[in-house]
mmCIF file of C-alpha atoms in Angstrom:
data_model
loop_
_atom_site.group_PDB
_atom_site.id
_atom_site.type_symbol
_atom_site.label_atom_id
_atom_site.label_comp_id
_atom_site.label_asym_id
_atom_site.label_seq_id
_atom_site.Cartn_x
_atom_site.Cartn_y
_atom_site.Cartn_z
ATOM 1 C CA MET A 1 -0.063 0.094 0.005
ATOM 2 C CA LYS A 2 1.033 2.906 -0.962
ATOM 3 C CA ILE A 3 0.308 6.618 1.348
ATOM 4 C CA ALA A 4 1.351 9.937 0.024
ATOM 5 C CA THR A 5 1.482 13.483 1.810
ATOM 6 C CA TRP A 6 1.545 16.394 -0.408
ATOM 7 C CA ASN A 7 0.990 20.009 -0.419
ATOM 8 C CA ILE A 8 -0.385 20.843 -2.991
ATOM 9 C CA ASN A 9 -0.624 24.924 -2.900
ATOM 10 C CA GLY A 10 -4.898 25.677 -3.885
ATOM 11 C CA VAL A 11 -6.432 22.196 -5.614
ATOM 12 C CA LYS A 12 -7.718 23.933 -8.610
ATOM 13 C CA ALA A 13 -4.921 26.036 -9.798
ATOM 14 C CA ARG A 14 -2.874 22.210 -9.281
ATOM 15 C CA ILE A 15 -5.720 19.800 -10.233
ATOM 16 C CA ALA A 16 -3.880 19.145 -14.059
ATOM 17 C CA ASN A 17 -0.842 17.148 -11.928
ATOM 18 C CA LEU A 18 -3.479 16.043 -8.928
ATOM 19 C CA VAL A 19 -4.814 14.076 -11.325
ATOM 20 C CA GLN A 20 -0.981 13.924 -13.411
ATOM 21 C CA TRP A 21 0.891 12.116 -10.159
ATOM 22 C CA LEU A 22 -1.874 10.369 -9.637
ATOM 23 C CA GLU A 23 -2.297 8.611 -12.730
ATOM 24 C CA SER A 24 1.502 7.984 -12.860
ATOM 25 C CA SER A 25 1.836 7.577 -8.857
ATOM 26 C CA ALA A 26 -1.108 5.455 -8.428
ATOM 27 C CA PRO A 27 -0.887 6.217 -4.473
ATOM 28 C CA ASP A 28 -3.553 4.295 -2.880
ATOM 29 C CA ILE A 29 -3.957 6.672 0.084
ATOM 30 C CA VAL A 30 -3.268 10.531 -0.405
ATOM 31 C CA CYS A 31 -2.978 13.382 2.165
ATOM 32 C CA LEU A 32 -3.184 16.734 1.158
ATOM 33 C CA GLN A 33 -2.456 19.840 2.662
ATOM 34 C CA GLU A 34 -3.225 23.211 1.320
ATOM 35 C CA ILE A 35 -6.470 22.792 -0.926
ATOM 36 C CA LYS A 36 -7.758 26.481 -0.640
ATOM 37 C CA SER A 37 -11.029 25.758 -1.057
ATOM 38 C CA VAL A 38 -14.141 24.982 0.758
ATOM 39 C CA ASP A 39 -16.090 21.142 0.607
ATOM 40 C CA GLU A 40 -18.177 21.956 -2.126
ATOM 41 C CA GLY A 41 -15.530 23.492 -4.397
ATOM 42 C CA PHE A 42 -13.063 20.483 -4.244
ATOM 43 C CA PRO A 43 -12.560 19.132 -7.811
ATOM 44 C CA ARG A 44 -13.852 15.772 -6.825
ATOM 45 C CA LEU A 45 -15.404 14.472 -10.143
ATOM 46 C CA GLU A 46 -11.851 14.682 -11.420
ATOM 47 C CA ILE A 47 -9.884 12.582 -8.937
ATOM 48 C CA GLU A 48 -13.397 10.421 -7.938
ATOM 49 C CA ALA A 49 -13.133 9.629 -12.096
ATOM 50 C CA LEU A 50 -9.575 7.666 -11.228
ATOM 51 C CA GLY A 51 -11.129 5.487 -8.775
ATOM 52 C CA TYR A 52 -10.851 7.703 -5.498
ATOM 53 C CA HIS A 53 -13.165 7.878 -2.407
ATOM 54 C CA VAL A 54 -12.816 12.416 -1.534
ATOM 55 C CA GLU A 55 -12.841 12.953 1.901
ATOM 56 C CA THR A 56 -12.276 16.672 2.521
ATOM 57 C CA HIS A 57 -12.050 19.270 5.547
ATOM 58 C CA GLY A 58 -11.903 23.021 3.807
ATOM 59 C CA GLN A 59 -11.693 26.203 4.112
ATOM 60 C CA LYS A 60 -11.912 29.385 2.352
ATOM 61 C CA GLY A 61 -9.038 30.919 0.386
ATOM 62 C CA PHE A 62 -6.353 29.354 3.113
ATOM 63 C CA ASN A 63 -5.088 26.050 4.593
ATOM 64 C CA GLY A 64 -7.951 23.307 3.983
ATOM 65 C CA VAL A 65 -6.900 19.370 3.807
ATOM 66 C CA ALA A 66 -7.856 16.266 2.133
ATOM 67 C CA LEU A 67 -8.666 12.855 2.070
ATOM 68 C CA LEU A 68 -8.270 10.846 -1.491
ATOM 69 C CA SER A 69 -8.511 6.957 -1.012
ATOM 70 C CA LYS A 70 -8.941 3.908 -3.727
ATOM 71 C CA ILE A 71 -10.570 2.654 -0.022
ATOM 72 C CA LYS A 72 -13.784 3.424 0.788
ATOM 73 C CA PRO A 73 -13.091 4.951 4.932
ATOM 74 C CA ASP A 74 -14.542 3.169 7.581
ATOM 75 C CA GLU A 75 -14.092 6.757 9.319
ATOM 76 C CA ILE A 76 -13.342 10.054 8.954
ATOM 77 C CA ASN A 77 -12.604 12.626 11.671
ATOM 78 C CA ARG A 78 -12.768 16.249 10.629
ATOM 79 C CA GLY A 79 -10.628 19.014 13.657
ATOM 80 C CA LEU A 80 -7.650 18.751 15.633
ATOM 81 C CA PRO A 81 -9.037 17.640 19.372
ATOM 82 C CA GLY A 82 -8.185 20.150 22.233
ATOM 83 C CA ASP A 83 -9.616 23.649 21.229
ATOM 84 C CA ASP A 84 -13.329 24.082 20.176
ATOM 85 C CA THR A 85 -12.169 27.451 19.268
ATOM 86 C CA ASP A 86 -9.577 26.447 16.383
ATOM 87 C CA GLU A 87 -11.796 27.176 12.912
ATOM 88 C CA GLN A 88 -8.833 26.622 10.625
ATOM 89 C CA ALA A 89 -9.079 23.722 8.665
ATOM 90 C CA ARG A 90 -6.138 21.931 9.093
ATOM 91 C CA PHE A 91 -6.374 18.296 9.916
ATOM 92 C CA ILE A 92 -8.182 15.305 8.593
ATOM 93 C CA GLU A 93 -7.770 11.512 9.557
ATOM 94 C CA GLY A 94 -9.232 8.242 7.975
ATOM 95 C CA VAL A 95 -9.446 4.927 9.330
ATOM 96 C CA PHE A 96 -9.138 2.457 6.440
ATOM 97 C CA SER A 97 -9.474 -1.795 7.208
ATOM 98 C CA VAL A 98 -6.141 -3.538 5.853
ATOM 99 C CA ALA A 99 -6.331 -7.058 6.028
ATOM 100 C CA GLY A 100 -5.513 -7.990 9.220
ATOM 101 C CA GLY A 101 -7.284 -4.647 11.553
ATOM 102 C CA VAL A 102 -7.583 -1.475 10.741
ATOM 103 C CA VAL A 103 -4.960 1.859 9.161
ATOM 104 C CA ARG A 104 -5.411 5.523 10.786
ATOM 105 C CA VAL A 105 -4.187 8.185 8.315
ATOM 106 C CA ALA A 106 -4.308 12.123 9.150
ATOM 107 C CA SER A 107 -3.263 15.006 6.941
ATOM 108 C CA LEU A 108 -2.641 17.110 8.467
ATOM 109 C CA TYR A 109 -1.268 21.502 7.770
ATOM 110 C CA LEU A 110 0.291 22.702 10.356
ATOM 111 C CA PRO A 111 0.796 26.135 10.860
ATOM 112 C CA ASN A 112 3.430 28.403 9.730
ATOM 113 C CA GLY A 113 3.999 30.530 12.694
ATOM 114 C CA ASN A 114 5.976 33.305 10.949
ATOM 115 C CA PRO A 115 6.887 35.478 12.167
ATOM 116 C CA PRO A 116 7.924 33.978 15.306
ATOM 117 C CA GLU A 117 8.195 37.801 16.948
ATOM 118 C CA ASP A 118 4.202 37.829 16.284
ATOM 119 C CA PRO A 119 2.393 37.469 19.305
ATOM 120 C CA VAL A 120 -0.209 35.217 17.349
ATOM 121 C CA LYS A 121 1.198 33.357 15.154
ATOM 122 C CA TYR A 122 4.022 31.381 16.951
ATOM 123 C CA PRO A 123 2.491 30.705 19.938
ATOM 124 C CA TYR A 124 -0.285 29.467 17.449
ATOM 125 C CA LYS A 125 2.089 26.844 16.582
ATOM 126 C CA LEU A 126 3.604 25.638 19.382
ATOM 127 C CA ALA A 127 0.041 25.431 20.910
ATOM 128 C CA TRP A 128 -0.826 22.951 17.464
ATOM 129 C CA MET A 129 2.423 20.912 17.836
ATOM 130 C CA GLU A 130 0.873 20.115 21.814
ATOM 131 C CA ARG A 131 -2.343 19.148 20.691
ATOM 132 C CA LEU A 132 -0.885 17.289 18.208
ATOM 133 C CA LYS A 133 1.050 14.946 20.937
ATOM 134 C CA VAL A 134 -1.507 14.533 22.819
ATOM 135 C CA PHE A 135 -3.225 13.338 20.137
ATOM 136 C CA ALA A 136 -0.801 10.882 19.264
ATOM 137 C CA GLU A 137 -0.761 9.786 22.394
ATOM 138 C CA SER A 138 -4.302 8.624 22.732
ATOM 139 C CA ARG A 139 -4.269 7.574 19.088
ATOM 140 C CA LEU A 140 -0.880 5.415 20.418
ATOM 141 C CA ALA A 141 -2.761 3.968 23.069
ATOM 142 C CA LEU A 142 -4.633 1.921 20.356
ATOM 143 C CA GLU A 143 -1.733 0.371 19.299
ATOM 144 C CA GLU A 144 -2.323 0.405 16.230
ATOM 145 C CA PRO A 145 -0.718 1.594 12.853
ATOM 146 C CA LEU A 146 -1.063 5.261 13.151
ATOM 147 C CA ILE A 147 0.348 7.868 9.964
ATOM 148 C CA LEU A 148 0.503 11.362 10.634
ATOM 149 C CA ALA A 149 1.765 12.515 7.212
ATOM 150 C CA GLY A 150 1.757 16.727 6.135
ATOM 151 C CA ASP A 151 3.429 19.835 5.886
ATOM 152 C CA TYR A 152 4.961 20.185 9.465
ATOM 153 C CA ASN A 153 6.096 23.261 8.727
ATOM 154 C CA VAL A 154 8.704 21.698 10.729
ATOM 155 C CA ILE A 155 13.184 21.468 9.913
ATOM 156 C CA PRO A 156 13.800 18.687 11.971
ATOM 157 C CA GLU A 157 17.822 19.034 11.679
ATOM 158 C CA PRO A 158 20.556 20.974 9.510
ATOM 159 C CA HIS A 159 20.835 18.596 7.237
ATOM 160 C CA ASP A 160 17.441 18.899 6.394
ATOM 161 C CA CYS A 161 18.048 21.896 4.527
ATOM 162 C CA ARG A 162 20.865 23.431 1.823
ATOM 163 C CA ASP A 163 22.144 26.219 4.035
ATOM 164 C CA PRO A 164 20.751 26.357 7.734
ATOM 165 C CA LYS A 165 22.266 29.534 8.606
ATOM 166 C CA GLN A 166 19.162 31.591 5.763
ATOM 167 C CA TRP A 167 16.780 29.752 8.546
ATOM 168 C CA GLU A 168 17.968 30.501 12.171
ATOM 169 C CA THR A 169 15.629 32.560 13.374
ATOM 170 C CA ASP A 170 12.875 30.733 11.015
ATOM 171 C CA ALA A 171 9.708 29.335 12.705
ATOM 172 C CA LEU A 172 10.145 26.413 10.913
ATOM 173 C CA PHE A 173 13.893 26.430 12.932
ATOM 174 C CA LEU A 174 14.057 27.311 15.994
ATOM 175 C CA PRO A 175 15.370 25.771 18.659
ATOM 176 C CA ALA A 176 11.492 25.227 20.566
ATOM 177 C CA THR A 177 9.923 24.272 17.295
ATOM 178 C CA ARG A 178 12.641 21.129 16.482
ATOM 179 C CA ALA A 179 12.336 20.612 20.285
ATOM 180 C CA ALA A 180 7.988 20.382 20.019
ATOM 181 C CA PHE A 181 9.303 18.165 17.021
ATOM 182 C CA ARG A 182 11.237 15.494 18.608
ATOM 183 C CA ARG A 183 8.985 15.354 21.737
ATOM 184 C CA LEU A 184 6.344 14.084 18.939
ATOM 185 C CA GLU A 185 9.419 11.604 18.093
ATOM 186 C CA ASN A 186 9.762 10.641 21.240
ATOM 187 C CA LEU A 187 6.170 9.200 22.120
ATOM 188 C CA GLY A 188 7.658 6.052 19.290
ATOM 189 C CA LEU A 189 6.557 8.486 16.558
ATOM 190 C CA THR A 190 9.420 7.565 12.848
ATOM 191 C CA ASP A 191 9.925 9.644 9.994
ATOM 192 C CA ALA A 192 9.482 7.543 7.389
ATOM 193 C CA VAL A 193 12.344 9.346 4.645
ATOM 194 C CA ARG A 194 14.779 9.071 7.721
ATOM 195 C CA ALA A 195 13.859 5.654 7.993
ATOM 196 C CA THR A 196 14.911 4.309 5.148
ATOM 197 C CA SER A 197 17.302 7.569 4.115
ATOM 198 C CA ASP A 198 20.426 9.348 4.992
ATOM 199 C CA ASP A 199 20.669 11.058 2.020
ATOM 200 C CA PRO A 200 21.421 15.206 3.467
ATOM 201 C CA LEU A 201 19.717 16.978 -0.135
ATOM 202 C CA LEU A 202 17.014 15.442 0.339
ATOM 203 C CA TYR A 203 14.089 18.043 0.304
ATOM 204 C CA SER A 204 9.858 18.344 -0.118
ATOM 205 C CA PHE A 205 9.864 21.960 -0.552
ATOM 206 C CA TRP A 206 11.869 25.202 -2.588
ATOM 207 C CA ASP A 207 10.569 28.585 -2.866
ATOM 208 C CA TYR A 208 9.039 30.209 -6.292
ATOM 209 C CA GLN A 209 11.689 33.102 -5.555
ATOM 210 C CA ALA A 210 15.571 34.190 -6.016
ATOM 211 C CA GLY A 211 15.750 30.605 -8.363
ATOM 212 C CA ALA A 212 15.158 28.406 -5.338
ATOM 213 C CA TRP A 213 14.457 25.488 -7.259
ATOM 214 C CA GLN A 214 17.492 26.182 -9.643
ATOM 215 C CA LYS A 215 19.888 26.297 -7.324
ATOM 216 C CA ASN A 216 18.167 23.256 -5.028
ATOM 217 C CA ASN A 217 18.051 24.911 -2.378
ATOM 218 C CA GLY A 218 15.469 23.226 -0.306
ATOM 219 C CA ILE A 219 14.487 22.410 2.832
ATOM 220 C CA ARG A 220 12.711 19.159 4.286
ATOM 221 C CA ILE A 221 9.154 19.862 6.222
ATOM 222 C CA ASP A 222 7.405 17.550 4.381
ATOM 223 C CA HIS A 223 6.857 14.468 6.734
ATOM 224 C CA LEU A 224 4.932 10.674 7.541
ATOM 225 C CA MET A 225 5.427 9.814 11.127
ATOM 226 C CA LEU A 226 4.892 6.569 11.815
ATOM 227 C CA SER A 227 3.661 4.446 14.518
ATOM 228 C CA PRO A 228 5.427 1.569 16.358
ATOM 229 C CA GLU A 229 2.896 -0.461 14.527
ATOM 230 C CA ALA A 230 3.063 0.999 10.606
ATOM 231 C CA ASN A 231 6.812 1.267 11.131
ATOM 232 C CA ASP A 232 7.155 -2.505 11.387
ATOM 233 C CA ARG A 233 5.623 -2.412 7.700
ATOM 234 C CA LEU A 234 7.190 0.152 6.294
ATOM 235 C CA LEU A 235 9.365 -1.413 3.000
ATOM 236 C CA CYS A 236 10.751 2.185 1.599
ATOM 237 C CA ALA A 237 9.862 6.271 1.167
ATOM 238 C CA SER A 238 10.492 8.853 -1.420
ATOM 239 C CA ILE A 239 10.272 12.012 -2.233
ATOM 240 C CA GLU A 240 9.198 12.647 -5.447
ATOM 241 C CA LYS A 241 11.185 15.471 -6.428
ATOM 242 C CA HIS A 242 10.616 15.511 -10.200
ATOM 243 C CA VAL A 243 7.268 17.322 -10.204
ATOM 244 C CA ARG A 244 8.734 20.289 -8.691
ATOM 245 C CA SER A 245 9.859 21.006 -12.419
ATOM 246 C CA TRP A 246 6.648 20.508 -13.821
ATOM 247 C CA GLU A 247 4.131 23.347 -15.156
ATOM 248 C CA LYS A 248 2.641 25.420 -12.703
ATOM 249 C CA PRO A 249 4.027 23.274 -9.829
ATOM 250 C CA SER A 250 3.355 23.777 -6.573
ATOM 251 C CA ASP A 251 6.220 24.487 -4.216
ATOM 252 C CA HIS A 252 5.849 21.309 -2.408
ATOM 253 C CA VAL A 253 6.416 17.492 -4.030
ATOM 254 C CA PRO A 254 4.989 14.395 -2.835
ATOM 255 C CA VAL A 255 6.813 12.088 -0.273
ATOM 256 C CA THR A 256 6.019 8.797 -0.457
ATOM 257 C CA ALA A 257 5.733 5.776 1.543
ATOM 258 C CA THR A 258 4.926 2.061 0.514
ATOM 259 C CA PHE A 259 3.612 -0.593 3.712
ATOM 260 C CA ASP A 260 3.313 -4.243 3.175
ATOM 261 C CA PHE A 261 -0.237 -4.447 4.731
ATOM 262 C CA ALA A 262 -0.902 -7.727 4.652
#
């Protein structure tokens, strides 16, 4: 089973690329972020025509997450628990039947947090990460395969960016951000890409500005975090870098992991 995450950066603007990628890569479950669409505006017909079920948690103009799956989900949960006042559409979880049980897959779009000195944005990022930690603890207690996939807006380590000095004061790389990410790992979650490769030049995002793509000045901020039960079944993981070279691309590329749930 191939499970992927992709910050699509506007699903309507990127629908041709999404369809092309679904046809060529043939993932079984896809976690999308930044769909920038309300639920009723999502181009589901084009995706359903390829044999996918579509579940969205949308928001007008920005944010928004979705799950696309060849398997019909048994259960869908929208919104990250822990703050009833949070109206931003950043989290959707699906439960899918597989051989011998279920797999839980969540698509998440973690807040950017910039500028760090903003009295609201960075505290919101850290609070969201703490809520995610509490959620992960509750799901890990079920001892089921769990995949928390998405745009984490976190550069975990210096080798996850081309130029660490460029990011020293950025909310994606601040010590408090990286410490919060480590707390997720310390629960027992494993980064799928780093579990299968120690290549220092693995990036999932290249800015549209300053020739970042042409210079390979990228960062790795899109992650699939796995419970022990999912990690035990992990076969391989990869970053589909070539998608960034397509016409009218997202500034992110798909990250995929393949599992044996037989």
